mmCIF file of N, CA and C in Angstrom:
data_model
loop_
_atom_site.group_PDB
_atom_site.id
_atom_site.type_symbol
_atom_site.label_atom_id
_atom_site.label_comp_id
_atom_site.label_asym_id
_atom_site.label_seq_id
_atom_site.Cartn_x
_atom_site.Cartn_y
_atom_site.Cartn_z
ATOM 1 N N MET A 1 3.429 -12.809 12.304
ATOM 2 C CA MET A 1 2.059 -13.089 11.829
ATOM 3 C C MET A 1 1.534 -11.939 12.026
ATOM 4 N N TYR A 2 0.579 -11.024 10.952
ATOM 5 C CA TYR A 2 -0.075 -10.354 10.682
ATOM 6 C C TYR A 2 -1.610 -10.106 11.267
ATOM 7 N N ALA A 3 -2.098 -9.317 11.871
ATOM 8 C CA ALA A 3 -3.857 -9.873 12.057
ATOM 9 C C ALA A 3 -4.680 -9.769 10.467
ATOM 10 N N LYS A 4 -5.329 -10.101 10.435
ATOM 11 C CA LYS A 4 -6.403 -9.648 9.015
ATOM 12 C C LYS A 4 -6.837 -8.297 9.195
ATOM 13 N N VAL A 5 -6.861 -7.938 8.045
ATOM 14 C CA VAL A 5 -7.286 -6.626 8.011
ATOM 15 C C VAL A 5 -8.816 -6.570 7.166
ATOM 16 N N GLU A 6 -9.592 -6.212 7.917
ATOM 17 C CA GLU A 6 -11.020 -5.392 7.302
ATOM 18 C C GLU A 6 -11.130 -4.871 6.647
ATOM 19 N N ILE A 7 -11.746 -4.541 5.156
ATOM 20 C CA ILE A 7 -12.272 -3.240 4.492
ATOM 21 C C ILE A 7 -13.064 -2.637 5.357
ATOM 22 N N PRO A 8 -12.610 -1.437 5.509
ATOM 23 C CA PRO A 8 -14.060 -0.269 6.407
ATOM 24 C C PRO A 8 -14.702 0.405 5.138
ATOM 25 N N LYS A 9 -15.725 1.182 5.917
ATOM 26 C CA LYS A 9 -16.548 1.537 4.362
ATOM 27 C C LYS A 9 -15.710 2.594 3.974
ATOM 28 N N ARG A 10 -14.992 3.692 5.042
ATOM 29 C CA ARG A 10 -14.091 4.838 4.610
ATOM 30 C C ARG A 10 -12.601 4.261 4.787
ATOM 31 N N VAL A 11 -11.507 4.168 3.889
ATOM 32 C CA VAL A 11 -10.209 4.099 3.896
ATOM 33 C C VAL A 11 -9.783 4.990 4.400
ATOM 34 N N THR A 12 -8.395 4.929 5.458
ATOM 35 C CA THR A 12 -8.062 6.054 6.544
ATOM 36 C C THR A 12 -6.563 5.697 6.000
ATOM 37 N N GLU A 13 -5.911 6.763 6.200
ATOM 38 C CA GLU A 13 -4.289 6.376 6.076
ATOM 39 C C GLU A 13 -3.797 5.615 7.065
ATOM 40 N N LYS A 14 -4.579 5.435 8.200
ATOM 41 C CA LYS A 14 -4.161 4.566 9.259
ATOM 42 C C LYS A 14 -4.722 3.135 8.713
ATOM 43 N N TRP A 15 -5.782 3.004 8.187
ATOM 44 C CA TRP A 15 -6.330 1.523 7.611
ATOM 45 C C TRP A 15 -5.066 1.326 6.643
ATOM 46 N N LEU A 16 -4.632 1.672 5.841
ATOM 47 C CA LEU A 16 -3.709 1.709 4.710
ATOM 48 C C LEU A 16 -2.370 1.244 5.269
ATOM 49 N N ASP A 17 -1.672 2.003 6.482
ATOM 50 C CA ASP A 17 -0.786 1.684 6.841
ATOM 51 C C ASP A 17 -0.727 0.184 7.585
ATOM 52 N N LYS A 18 -1.741 -0.424 8.214
ATOM 53 C CA LYS A 18 -2.204 -1.186 8.822
ATOM 54 C C LYS A 18 -1.857 -2.705 7.799
ATOM 55 N N ALA A 19 -2.941 -2.266 6.240
ATOM 56 C CA ALA A 19 -3.041 -3.296 5.417
ATOM 57 C C ALA A 19 -1.494 -3.221 4.709
ATOM 58 N N PHE A 20 -0.917 -2.380 4.322
ATOM 59 C CA PHE A 20 0.465 -2.563 3.633
ATOM 60 C C PHE A 20 1.669 -2.662 4.551
ATOM 61 N N ALA A 21 1.443 -3.214 5.980
ATOM 62 C CA ALA A 21 2.611 -3.401 6.713
ATOM 63 C C ALA A 21 3.249 -4.358 6.269
ATOM 64 N N PRO A 22 2.766 -5.773 6.096
ATOM 65 C CA PRO A 22 3.195 -6.304 5.479
ATOM 66 C C PRO A 22 4.388 -6.513 4.521
ATOM 67 N N LEU A 23 3.619 -5.727 3.121
ATOM 68 C CA LEU A 23 4.441 -5.463 2.457
ATOM 69 C C LEU A 23 5.808 -4.605 2.678
ATOM 70 N N ARG A 24 5.142 -3.592 3.664
ATOM 71 C CA ARG A 24 6.396 -2.481 3.527
ATOM 72 C C ARG A 24 7.514 -3.065 4.354
ATOM 73 N N ASP A 25 7.162 -4.120 5.251
ATOM 74 C CA ASP A 25 8.230 -4.692 6.117
ATOM 75 C C ASP A 25 9.033 -5.781 5.630
ATOM 76 N N TYR A 26 8.610 -6.732 4.412
ATOM 77 C CA TYR A 26 9.533 -6.867 3.373
ATOM 78 C C TYR A 26 10.279 -5.802 2.456
ATOM 79 N N LEU A 27 10.287 -4.825 2.019
ATOM 80 C CA LEU A 27 10.371 -3.830 1.274
ATOM 81 C C LEU A 27 11.779 -3.755 1.968
ATOM 82 N N GLN A 28 11.343 -3.251 3.273
ATOM 83 C CA GLN A 28 12.578 -2.512 4.253
ATOM 84 C C GLN A 28 13.595 -3.459 4.646
ATOM 85 N N LYS A 29 13.322 -4.831 4.350
ATOM 86 C CA LYS A 29 14.226 -5.742 4.819
ATOM 87 C C LYS A 29 14.927 -5.987 3.417
ATOM 88 N N HIS A 30 14.542 -6.399 2.343
ATOM 89 C CA HIS A 30 14.984 -6.761 1.304
ATOM 90 C C HIS A 30 15.335 -5.031 0.322
ATOM 91 N N TYR A 31 14.577 -4.393 -0.123
ATOM 92 C CA TYR A 31 14.789 -3.379 -0.554
ATOM 93 C C TYR A 31 14.861 -1.905 -0.045
ATOM 94 N N ALA A 32 15.545 -1.946 0.900
ATOM 95 C CA ALA A 32 15.627 -0.578 1.896
ATOM 96 C C ALA A 32 16.111 0.639 0.953
ATOM 97 N N ASP A 33 16.666 0.676 -0.014
ATOM 98 C CA ASP A 33 16.977 1.702 -1.018
ATOM 99 C C ASP A 33 15.951 2.098 -1.567
ATOM 100 N N LYS A 34 15.066 1.040 -2.487
ATOM 101 C CA LYS A 34 13.748 1.428 -3.019
ATOM 102 C C LYS A 34 12.493 1.200 -2.536
ATOM 103 N N GLU A 35 12.379 1.218 -1.341
ATOM 104 C CA GLU A 35 11.074 1.075 -0.587
ATOM 105 C C GLU A 35 10.098 2.203 -0.747
ATOM 106 N N LYS A 36 10.460 3.331 -0.858
ATOM 107 C CA LYS A 36 9.439 4.399 -1.270
ATOM 108 C C LYS A 36 9.158 4.504 -2.637
ATOM 109 N N GLU A 37 10.046 4.343 -3.783
ATOM 110 C CA GLU A 37 10.150 3.750 -4.548
ATOM 111 C C GLU A 37 9.063 3.553 -5.477
ATOM 112 N N ILE A 38 9.060 2.096 -4.789
ATOM 113 C CA ILE A 38 7.908 0.658 -4.899
ATOM 114 C C ILE A 38 6.652 1.294 -4.542
ATOM 115 N N MET A 39 6.607 1.441 -3.080
ATOM 116 C CA MET A 39 5.451 2.136 -2.775
ATOM 117 C C MET A 39 4.643 3.391 -3.515
ATOM 118 N N SER A 40 5.160 3.984 -3.840
ATOM 119 C CA SER A 40 4.862 5.072 -4.846
ATOM 120 C C SER A 40 4.005 4.674 -5.778
ATOM 121 N N TRP A 41 5.058 3.922 -6.331
ATOM 122 C CA TRP A 41 4.466 2.927 -7.794
ATOM 123 C C TRP A 41 3.338 1.990 -7.459
ATOM 124 N N MET A 42 3.221 1.358 -6.327
ATOM 125 C CA MET A 42 1.858 0.801 -6.076
ATOM 126 C C MET A 42 0.959 1.438 -5.836
ATOM 127 N N SER A 43 0.972 2.840 -5.225
ATOM 128 C CA SER A 43 -0.479 3.342 -5.078
ATOM 129 C C SER A 43 -0.630 3.840 -6.249
ATOM 130 N N PHE A 44 0.246 4.561 -6.985
ATOM 131 C CA PHE A 44 0.009 5.110 -8.342
ATOM 132 C C PHE A 44 -0.844 3.823 -9.298
ATOM 133 N N LYS A 45 -0.273 2.844 -9.020
ATOM 134 C CA LYS A 45 -0.703 1.296 -10.241
ATOM 135 C C LYS A 45 -2.221 1.534 -9.445
ATOM 136 N N GLY A 46 -2.055 1.309 -8.232
ATOM 137 C CA GLY A 46 -3.139 0.977 -7.563
ATOM 138 C C GLY A 46 -4.793 2.232 -8.099
ATOM 139 N N ASN A 47 -4.599 3.155 -7.540
ATOM 140 C CA ASN A 47 -5.237 4.267 -8.466
ATOM 141 C C ASN A 47 -5.576 4.218 -10.058
ATOM 142 N N TRP A 48 -4.619 4.066 -10.504
ATOM 143 C CA TRP A 48 -5.032 3.744 -12.441
ATOM 144 C C TRP A 48 -5.824 2.610 -12.311
ATOM 145 N N ASP A 49 -5.670 1.350 -11.445
ATOM 146 C CA ASP A 49 -6.558 0.310 -11.741
ATOM 147 C C ASP A 49 -8.047 0.715 -11.150
ATOM 148 N N ASN A 50 -8.169 1.771 -10.744
ATOM 149 C CA ASN A 50 -9.584 2.073 -9.900
ATOM 150 C C ASN A 50 -10.491 2.782 -10.652
ATOM 151 N N GLY A 51 -9.740 3.256 -12.161
ATOM 152 C CA GLY A 51 -10.581 4.327 -12.968
ATOM 153 C C GLY A 51 -10.208 5.694 -12.608
ATOM 154 N N SER A 52 -9.206 5.928 -11.892
ATOM 155 C CA SER A 52 -9.065 7.323 -11.353
ATOM 156 C C SER A 52 -8.358 8.153 -12.281
ATOM 157 N N ASN A 53 -7.784 7.406 -13.584
ATOM 158 C CA ASN A 53 -7.051 7.783 -14.625
ATOM 159 C C ASN A 53 -8.068 8.273 -15.610
ATOM 160 N N GLU A 54 -9.566 8.012 -15.464
ATOM 161 C CA GLU A 54 -10.275 8.992 -16.278
ATOM 162 C C GLU A 54 -10.673 10.023 -16.290
ATOM 163 N N ARG A 55 -11.113 10.774 -17.137
ATOM 164 C CA ARG A 55 -11.083 12.539 -17.339
ATOM 165 C C ARG A 55 -12.598 12.857 -17.175
#
């Protein structure tokens, strides 16, 4: 089981790695050939949902 990840005031790459560890492990186990593609899409979708698509 993974430890609960608290949301910091400033999000770092280290924090993102810890927060997405369960998803990354699942993808590596079940979709190893598409892991990077799926993680890239998740990052893009997250940025889009947060309003970074606005000009």
